[in-house]
């Protein structure tokens, strides 16, 4: 999609936060019929962080946002826009406004984006549009999820996978010449929404609506793991190639492949299809598992703090998951 670009977008800083409680594979093996060996061999996960507080989504999003803001010269009051990518809000009307209040960004408009594990990429692309067309200058993008609250802890096919976390990025308008965000490519296939979802259900369906009311609630996460795995390994490389092609780049130009941290086998299968050496794959699955919208900014922030990513590096980020949605964002990194 073409847009009128008047401004560039600079990523000023990133931040992240995870809960303290660490749940190892061994601990999960005491709850369901699984083993550390199975989980690690099939997914690359060793442990994950789980939040226990009811306000954990906002607490983690706040901590990640302040972590990022504290690395910049701007204050929360300077923010024009906050986009919170989450599929696990603590309020169905949205959680971004609570984040806005908590960090004291009283001048910022704030809203949620619900796009599961593609949420951070889609939120970054959305923020980029507002900056590039000159509407806003300082934008906070957060990916945060507490999937532990929607996990069936007696279902071994899913409970081994997920963890909680938050990651943030501060974007600022800059001259087109200094632009960090080179391009994007987004897709959705709603025909397959039921391959991975948290379905809404209603009590008193069709009966006595006015006398008893119709109470909504949600089921646990359900996933057709094999199908989602095949989708990711086939569609993500296509998305990356399309995005690279639109910029006249090829996979040889990639310095870092930063995929949604769903399964280590997916990361290396996608890298192999694109002929990207494994040293260029960023992975922190072992420590956090799949943190949904948080996984990409969490891994990005860690890679930056570890000084892996250098000035001028080309980073390809791809998110994929429920919806089904998938998308790629290509960044040229400058401090
Ligand atoms: O974040 C959104 C995107 N999500 C993803 O990308 C997830 C994509 N899918 C996956 O990562 C993988 O499909 C899983 C990790 C979820 C599962 O790995 P798999 O290699 O596809 O295993 P499977 O579902 O085919 O199951 C293989 C066997 C089955 O036993 P049988 O039928 O062969 O006897 C399962 O019952 O492994 C069994 N199994 C387990 N065994 C021990 C399934 N889960 C477990 C478990 N521990 N936790």
Tab-separated table of C-alpha atoms and ligand atoms in Angstrom:
chain	number	residue	atom	x	y	z
A	1	UNK	CA	0.000	0.000	0.000
A	2	UNK	CA	1.351	3.462	-0.934
A	3	UNK	CA	1.151	6.480	1.354
A	4	UNK	CA	2.371	10.052	1.214
A	5	UNK	CA	5.603	10.095	3.216
A	6	UNK	CA	6.714	13.454	4.553
A	7	UNK	CA	8.696	12.251	7.575
A	8	UNK	CA	11.135	9.497	8.438
A	9	UNK	CA	10.769	7.290	11.529
A	10	UNK	CA	13.566	6.849	14.040
A	11	UNK	CA	13.531	4.163	16.748
A	12	UNK	CA	14.911	6.062	19.724
A	13	UNK	CA	15.001	3.206	22.218
A	14	UNK	CA	13.503	-0.103	23.277
A	15	UNK	CA	12.619	-1.597	26.661
A	16	UNK	CA	11.198	-4.776	28.134
A	17	UNK	CA	9.821	-6.339	31.306
A	18	UNK	CA	8.954	-9.857	32.452
A	19	UNK	CA	7.417	-11.171	35.678
A	20	UNK	CA	9.728	-12.605	38.352
A	21	UNK	CA	8.052	-15.999	38.644
A	22	UNK	CA	9.978	-18.512	36.518
A	23	UNK	CA	8.331	-21.833	35.630
A	24	UNK	CA	10.723	-24.523	34.391
A	25	UNK	CA	9.897	-27.438	32.107
A	26	UNK	CA	10.511	-29.739	35.070
A	27	UNK	CA	7.799	-27.970	37.046
A	28	UNK	CA	5.311	-28.312	34.174
A	29	UNK	CA	6.244	-32.018	33.952
A	30	UNK	CA	4.796	-32.387	37.452
A	31	UNK	CA	1.484	-30.954	36.266
A	32	UNK	CA	0.930	-32.665	32.886
A	33	UNK	CA	2.276	-35.733	31.077
A	34	UNK	CA	5.358	-34.187	29.441
A	35	UNK	CA	9.107	-33.872	29.985
A	36	UNK	CA	11.873	-31.305	29.774
A	37	UNK	CA	13.360	-33.363	26.930
A	38	UNK	CA	10.147	-33.322	24.857
A	39	UNK	CA	9.514	-29.613	25.374
A	40	UNK	CA	13.098	-28.562	24.686
A	41	UNK	CA	13.563	-30.809	21.637
A	42	UNK	CA	10.250	-29.805	20.044
A	43	UNK	CA	10.245	-26.106	20.899
A	44	UNK	CA	13.605	-24.892	22.289
A	45	UNK	CA	11.861	-23.713	25.482
A	46	UNK	CA	13.466	-24.359	28.893
A	47	UNK	CA	11.437	-21.996	31.086
A	48	UNK	CA	8.916	-19.150	30.950
A	49	UNK	CA	7.842	-16.228	33.180
A	50	UNK	CA	4.325	-16.171	34.582
A	51	UNK	CA	2.592	-13.222	36.205
A	52	UNK	CA	0.425	-13.670	39.269
A	53	UNK	CA	-1.087	-10.206	39.738
A	54	UNK	CA	-4.464	-9.147	38.236
A	55	UNK	CA	-2.872	-5.882	37.051
A	56	UNK	CA	0.096	-7.655	35.522
A	57	UNK	CA	-0.556	-6.608	31.904
A	58	UNK	CA	-0.511	-2.907	32.778
A	59	UNK	CA	2.346	-3.335	35.274
A	60	UNK	CA	4.543	-5.072	32.698
A	61	UNK	CA	3.598	-2.657	29.904
A	62	UNK	CA	4.396	0.262	32.211
A	63	UNK	CA	7.762	-1.194	33.245
A	64	UNK	CA	8.741	-1.891	29.612
A	65	UNK	CA	7.621	1.597	28.534
A	66	UNK	CA	9.552	3.341	31.319
A	67	UNK	CA	12.587	1.177	30.576
A	68	UNK	CA	12.475	2.452	26.974
A	69	UNK	CA	11.607	6.074	27.838
A	70	UNK	CA	14.462	6.285	30.348
A	71	UNK	CA	16.918	5.603	27.520
A	72	UNK	CA	15.693	8.655	25.573
A	73	UNK	CA	15.679	12.428	26.004
A	74	UNK	CA	11.874	12.575	25.922
A	75	UNK	CA	9.395	12.239	28.798
A	76	UNK	CA	6.012	10.520	28.891
A	77	UNK	CA	4.315	13.926	28.659
A	78	UNK	CA	5.940	14.413	25.218
A	79	UNK	CA	4.202	11.341	23.760
A	80	UNK	CA	1.516	12.010	21.125
A	81	UNK	CA	0.353	8.430	20.621
A	82	UNK	CA	0.474	5.096	22.480
A	83	UNK	CA	-0.346	1.850	20.700
A	84	UNK	CA	-0.638	-1.238	22.870
A	85	UNK	CA	-0.581	-4.527	20.981
A	86	UNK	CA	-2.229	-7.107	23.194
A	87	UNK	CA	-4.702	-9.952	22.898
A	88	UNK	CA	-5.020	-10.266	26.660
A	89	UNK	CA	-6.337	-6.867	27.797
A	90	UNK	CA	-7.515	-6.482	31.389
A	91	UNK	CA	-10.533	-4.596	29.979
A	92	UNK	CA	-12.367	-5.614	26.801
A	93	UNK	CA	-12.742	-1.916	25.904
A	94	UNK	CA	-8.953	-1.712	25.773
A	95	UNK	CA	-6.006	-1.366	28.141
A	96	UNK	CA	-3.910	1.300	26.417
A	97	UNK	CA	-5.654	4.135	28.279
A	98	UNK	CA	-4.613	2.588	31.619
A	99	UNK	CA	-1.026	2.492	30.379
A	100	UNK	CA	-1.336	6.146	29.293
A	101	UNK	CA	-2.554	7.133	32.775
A	102	UNK	CA	0.027	5.032	34.601
A	103	UNK	CA	3.032	6.515	32.802
A	104	UNK	CA	1.584	10.046	32.905
A	105	UNK	CA	1.360	10.533	29.130
A	106	UNK	CA	-1.649	12.815	29.470
A	107	UNK	CA	-1.282	14.419	26.015
A	108	UNK	CA	-1.199	11.085	24.173
A	109	UNK	CA	-4.086	9.385	22.405
A	110	UNK	CA	-3.946	5.664	23.300
A	111	UNK	CA	-5.548	2.575	21.791
A	112	UNK	CA	-5.120	-1.194	21.610
A	113	UNK	CA	-4.380	-3.358	18.609
A	114	UNK	CA	-5.510	-6.988	18.765
A	115	UNK	CA	-3.524	-9.125	16.369
A	116	UNK	CA	-2.061	-11.829	18.617
A	117	UNK	CA	1.533	-12.732	17.772
A	118	UNK	CA	1.628	-10.335	14.791
A	119	UNK	CA	0.489	-7.513	17.074
A	120	UNK	CA	3.816	-5.787	17.576
A	121	UNK	CA	4.665	-5.732	13.854
A	122	UNK	CA	1.197	-4.395	12.980
A	123	UNK	CA	1.418	-1.801	15.781
A	124	UNK	CA	4.831	-0.647	14.516
A	125	UNK	CA	3.467	-0.339	10.984
A	126	UNK	CA	0.445	1.621	12.291
A	127	UNK	CA	2.673	3.964	14.301
A	128	UNK	CA	4.874	4.444	11.252
A	129	UNK	CA	1.890	5.638	9.171
A	130	UNK	CA	0.980	8.306	11.741
A	131	UNK	CA	4.568	9.551	11.852
A	132	UNK	CA	5.304	9.366	8.131
A	133	UNK	CA	2.216	11.396	7.195
A	134	UNK	CA	3.126	14.059	9.735
A	135	UNK	CA	0.227	13.509	12.197
A	136	UNK	CA	2.305	12.633	15.271
A	137	UNK	CA	5.943	13.002	16.315
A	138	UNK	CA	6.535	10.890	19.440
A	139	UNK	CA	4.976	7.440	19.611
A	140	UNK	CA	5.195	4.612	22.135
A	141	UNK	CA	4.552	1.128	20.758
A	142	UNK	CA	4.129	-1.696	23.273
A	143	UNK	CA	3.618	-5.421	22.782
A	144	UNK	CA	2.394	-7.078	25.988
A	145	UNK	CA	0.539	-10.280	26.739
A	146	UNK	CA	-0.428	-12.462	29.698
A	147	UNK	CA	-1.419	-15.622	27.852
A	148	UNK	CA	-0.927	-17.579	31.084
A	149	UNK	CA	-4.366	-16.268	32.099
A	150	UNK	CA	-5.997	-17.959	29.089
A	151	UNK	CA	-3.973	-21.162	29.080
A	152	UNK	CA	-5.497	-24.478	30.067
A	153	UNK	CA	-2.842	-25.716	32.469
A	154	UNK	CA	-4.029	-29.304	32.045
A	155	UNK	CA	-3.573	-29.275	28.227
A	156	UNK	CA	-0.007	-30.400	27.524
A	157	UNK	CA	-0.259	-29.391	23.843
A	158	UNK	CA	-0.477	-25.699	24.727
A	159	UNK	CA	0.506	-25.080	28.365
A	160	UNK	CA	4.180	-25.818	27.673
A	161	UNK	CA	4.414	-23.028	25.092
A	162	UNK	CA	3.347	-19.714	26.548
A	163	UNK	CA	4.817	-17.143	28.900
A	164	UNK	CA	4.059	-13.550	29.908
A	165	UNK	CA	6.045	-10.412	29.044
A	166	UNK	CA	6.121	-6.921	27.565
A	167	UNK	CA	8.363	-5.026	25.159
A	168	UNK	CA	8.308	-1.394	24.069
A	169	UNK	CA	9.758	0.889	21.420
A	170	UNK	CA	9.827	4.702	21.264
A	171	UNK	CA	9.498	6.060	17.733
A	172	UNK	CA	10.106	9.655	16.700
A	173	UNK	CA	9.706	11.568	13.472
A	174	UNK	CA	12.959	12.515	11.763
A	175	UNK	CA	14.129	13.583	8.318
A	176	UNK	CA	13.383	11.103	5.532
A	177	UNK	CA	17.151	10.597	5.169
A	178	UNK	CA	17.460	9.253	8.739
A	179	UNK	CA	14.497	6.880	8.367
A	180	UNK	CA	14.864	3.509	10.194
A	181	UNK	CA	11.705	1.804	8.925
A	182	UNK	CA	12.326	0.698	5.350
A	183	UNK	CA	9.239	-1.321	4.494
A	184	UNK	CA	6.532	-3.748	5.524
A	185	UNK	CA	4.319	-6.521	4.213
A	186	UNK	CA	1.157	-7.661	6.045
A	187	UNK	CA	-1.307	-10.513	5.486
A	188	UNK	CA	-4.450	-12.051	6.997
A	189	UNK	CA	-6.287	-15.282	6.273
A	190	UNK	CA	-9.498	-15.220	8.282
A	191	UNK	CA	-10.646	-18.520	6.744
A	192	UNK	CA	-8.327	-20.225	9.199
A	193	UNK	CA	-9.189	-18.221	12.315
A	194	UNK	CA	-10.060	-21.386	14.215
A	195	UNK	CA	-6.565	-22.880	13.910
A	196	UNK	CA	-5.526	-20.778	16.893
A	197	UNK	CA	-8.055	-18.900	18.991
A	198	UNK	CA	-9.574	-18.004	22.331
A	199	UNK	CA	-13.238	-18.310	21.550
A	200	UNK	CA	-15.977	-16.219	23.071
A	201	UNK	CA	-18.957	-18.094	24.551
A	202	UNK	CA	-22.309	-16.939	25.948
A	203	UNK	CA	-24.432	-18.344	28.710
A	204	UNK	CA	-28.279	-18.519	28.390
A	205	UNK	CA	-27.905	-18.644	24.621
A	206	UNK	CA	-31.149	-17.647	22.809
A	207	UNK	CA	-33.272	-18.120	25.949
A	208	UNK	CA	-34.819	-15.527	28.239
A	209	UNK	CA	-32.376	-12.882	27.071
A	210	UNK	CA	-34.046	-9.993	28.859
A	211	UNK	CA	-34.824	-11.788	32.106
A	212	UNK	CA	-31.508	-13.567	32.564
A	213	UNK	CA	-29.127	-11.527	30.425
A	214	UNK	CA	-26.481	-12.948	28.138
A	215	UNK	CA	-23.171	-13.269	29.903
A	216	UNK	CA	-20.050	-13.456	27.760
A	217	UNK	CA	-16.836	-15.216	28.687
A	218	UNK	CA	-13.899	-16.780	26.904
A	219	UNK	CA	-12.679	-20.341	26.538
A	220	UNK	CA	-9.035	-21.405	26.860
A	221	UNK	CA	-6.471	-21.107	24.048
A	222	UNK	CA	-6.945	-23.830	21.476
A	223	UNK	CA	-4.414	-24.480	18.722
A	224	UNK	CA	-3.945	-26.939	15.866
A	225	UNK	CA	-0.194	-26.978	16.423
A	226	UNK	CA	0.882	-28.876	13.333
A	227	UNK	CA	-1.258	-26.739	11.004
A	228	UNK	CA	-0.003	-23.497	12.539
A	229	UNK	CA	3.565	-24.778	12.299
A	230	UNK	CA	3.147	-25.537	8.559
A	231	UNK	CA	1.502	-22.133	7.990
A	232	UNK	CA	4.388	-20.315	9.680
A	233	UNK	CA	7.145	-22.162	7.861
A	234	UNK	CA	5.542	-21.604	4.442
A	235	UNK	CA	4.044	-18.091	4.727
A	236	UNK	CA	6.707	-16.251	6.730
A	237	UNK	CA	9.523	-16.766	4.187
A	238	UNK	CA	7.148	-15.636	1.411
A	239	UNK	CA	6.297	-12.485	3.366
A	240	UNK	CA	9.971	-11.728	4.010
A	241	UNK	CA	10.865	-12.279	0.365
A	242	UNK	CA	8.010	-10.034	-0.805
A	243	UNK	CA	9.090	-7.288	1.588
A	244	UNK	CA	12.756	-7.590	0.630
A	245	UNK	CA	11.803	-7.593	-3.054
A	246	UNK	CA	9.790	-4.380	-2.694
A	247	UNK	CA	12.973	-2.715	-1.400
A	248	UNK	CA	15.248	-4.286	-4.032
A	249	UNK	CA	16.985	-6.267	-1.286
A	250	UNK	CA	17.646	-9.994	-0.928
A	251	UNK	CA	18.107	-12.338	2.035
A	252	UNK	CA	21.885	-11.873	1.723
A	253	UNK	CA	21.380	-8.302	2.947
A	254	UNK	CA	19.834	-9.453	6.243
A	255	UNK	CA	22.020	-9.023	9.342
A	256	UNK	CA	19.425	-10.218	11.863
A	257	UNK	CA	16.353	-12.402	11.467
A	258	UNK	CA	13.999	-11.568	14.333
A	259	UNK	CA	10.915	-13.758	14.155
A	260	UNK	CA	8.052	-14.132	16.590
A	261	UNK	CA	9.430	-16.541	19.187
A	262	UNK	CA	6.928	-19.404	18.805
A	263	UNK	CA	9.167	-22.414	18.313
A	264	UNK	CA	12.913	-22.627	17.711
A	265	UNK	CA	12.340	-25.171	14.943
A	266	UNK	CA	10.229	-22.548	13.122
A	267	UNK	CA	12.983	-19.928	13.471
A	268	UNK	CA	15.619	-22.182	11.907
A	269	UNK	CA	13.285	-23.660	9.274
A	270	UNK	CA	12.420	-20.139	8.048
A	271	UNK	CA	16.116	-19.155	8.106
A	272	UNK	CA	17.024	-22.267	6.162
A	273	UNK	CA	14.354	-21.586	3.492
A	274	UNK	CA	15.803	-18.103	3.051
A	275	UNK	CA	19.387	-19.420	3.201
A	276	UNK	CA	20.139	-17.213	6.213
A	277	UNK	CA	22.936	-18.593	8.434
A	278	UNK	CA	21.802	-19.664	11.906
A	279	UNK	CA	24.167	-17.118	13.598
A	280	UNK	CA	21.887	-14.386	12.242
A	281	UNK	CA	18.793	-15.789	13.962
A	282	UNK	CA	17.798	-14.037	17.198
A	283	UNK	CA	16.322	-16.469	19.709
A	284	UNK	CA	15.431	-16.125	23.377
A	285	UNK	CA	12.737	-18.805	23.465
A	286	UNK	CA	14.672	-20.897	25.962
A	287	UNK	CA	14.129	-18.272	28.674
A	288	UNK	CA	10.642	-16.948	27.933
A	289	UNK	CA	8.698	-19.313	25.649
A	290	UNK	CA	6.067	-17.747	23.401
A	291	UNK	CA	5.067	-14.337	24.820
A	292	UNK	CA	2.782	-13.454	21.859
A	293	UNK	CA	2.833	-9.704	21.061
A	294	UNK	CA	5.740	-9.205	23.478
A	295	UNK	CA	8.096	-11.702	21.898
A	296	UNK	CA	9.617	-9.540	19.132
A	297	UNK	CA	10.228	-6.365	21.197
A	298	UNK	CA	11.507	-8.451	24.126
A	299	UNK	CA	14.029	-10.213	21.883
A	300	UNK	CA	14.921	-6.940	20.123
A	301	UNK	CA	15.585	-5.174	23.404
A	302	UNK	CA	17.768	-8.037	24.657
A	303	UNK	CA	19.750	-8.158	21.419
A	304	UNK	CA	20.364	-4.412	21.653
A	305	UNK	CA	21.350	-4.600	25.329
A	306	UNK	CA	23.758	-7.456	24.484
A	307	UNK	CA	25.295	-5.198	21.777
A	308	UNK	CA	24.563	-7.824	19.126
A	309	UNK	CA	22.942	-5.298	16.796
A	310	UNK	CA	25.330	-2.717	15.370
A	311	UNK	CA	24.869	0.593	13.562
A	312	UNK	CA	23.753	0.052	9.993
A	313	UNK	CA	22.480	-3.514	10.563
A	314	UNK	CA	19.431	-4.635	8.606
A	315	UNK	CA	16.856	-6.331	10.850
A	316	UNK	CA	13.984	-8.329	9.423
A	317	UNK	CA	11.113	-8.806	11.889
A	318	UNK	CA	8.198	-11.131	11.212
A	319	UNK	CA	5.210	-11.865	13.380
A	320	UNK	CA	2.752	-14.687	12.733
A	321	UNK	CA	-0.098	-16.391	14.530
A	322	UNK	CA	-3.786	-16.204	15.346
A	323	UNK	CA	-6.105	-14.616	12.837
A	324	UNK	CA	-4.344	-16.058	10.957
A	325	UNK	CA	-2.150	-12.999	10.566
A	326	UNK	CA	1.443	-12.603	9.533
A	327	UNK	CA	3.652	-9.715	8.587
A	328	UNK	CA	7.155	-8.434	8.074
A	329	UNK	CA	8.834	-5.165	8.978
A	330	UNK	CA	12.329	-4.269	7.748
A	331	UNK	CA	14.458	-1.919	9.811
A	332	UNK	CA	17.852	-0.325	9.256
A	333	UNK	CA	19.264	0.186	12.728
A	334	UNK	CA	20.921	3.482	13.710
A	335	UNK	CA	21.577	4.459	17.316
B	1	LIG	O1	2.333	-18.055	18.556
B	1	LIG	C1	1.519	-18.367	17.485
B	1	LIG	C2	2.124	-19.306	16.577
B	1	LIG	N1	2.229	-20.620	17.166
B	1	LIG	C3	3.023	-21.497	16.610
B	1	LIG	O2	3.684	-21.191	15.662
B	1	LIG	C4	3.053	-22.917	17.146
B	1	LIG	C5	3.257	-23.866	15.988
B	1	LIG	N2	3.251	-25.277	16.371
B	1	LIG	C6	4.269	-25.837	17.081
B	1	LIG	O3	5.180	-25.167	17.502
B	1	LIG	C7	4.250	-27.338	17.263
B	1	LIG	O4	3.237	-27.909	16.460
B	1	LIG	C8	4.043	-27.798	18.742
B	1	LIG	C9	5.259	-27.477	19.581
B	1	LIG	C10	2.806	-27.118	19.319
B	1	LIG	C11	3.836	-29.319	18.797
B	1	LIG	O5	4.959	-29.976	18.223
B	1	LIG	P1	4.747	-31.117	17.116
B	1	LIG	O6	6.072	-31.630	16.762
B	1	LIG	O7	3.917	-30.502	16.002
B	1	LIG	O8	3.961	-32.190	17.913
B	1	LIG	P2	2.519	-32.833	17.601
B	1	LIG	O9	1.434	-31.899	17.969
B	1	LIG	O10	2.511	-33.430	16.218
B	1	LIG	O11	2.525	-34.049	18.609
B	1	LIG	C12	3.448	-35.147	18.445
B	1	LIG	C13	3.209	-36.118	19.594
B	1	LIG	C14	1.748	-36.489	19.787
B	1	LIG	O12	1.703	-37.849	20.187
B	1	LIG	P3	1.317	-39.000	19.137
B	1	LIG	O13	-0.030	-38.631	18.606
B	1	LIG	O14	2.386	-38.940	18.075
B	1	LIG	O15	1.345	-40.230	19.962
B	1	LIG	C15	1.294	-35.613	20.916
B	1	LIG	O16	0.238	-36.193	21.653
B	1	LIG	O17	3.617	-35.507	20.814
B	1	LIG	C16	2.542	-35.556	21.761
B	1	LIG	N3	2.622	-34.349	22.566
B	1	LIG	C17	3.364	-34.277	23.675
B	1	LIG	N4	4.150	-35.167	24.283
B	1	LIG	C18	4.787	-34.772	25.392
B	1	LIG	C19	2.013	-33.136	22.354
B	1	LIG	N5	2.375	-32.280	23.325
B	1	LIG	C20	3.200	-32.959	24.157
B	1	LIG	C21	3.885	-32.611	25.313
B	1	LIG	N6	4.678	-33.544	25.902
B	1	LIG	N7	3.801	-31.379	25.860
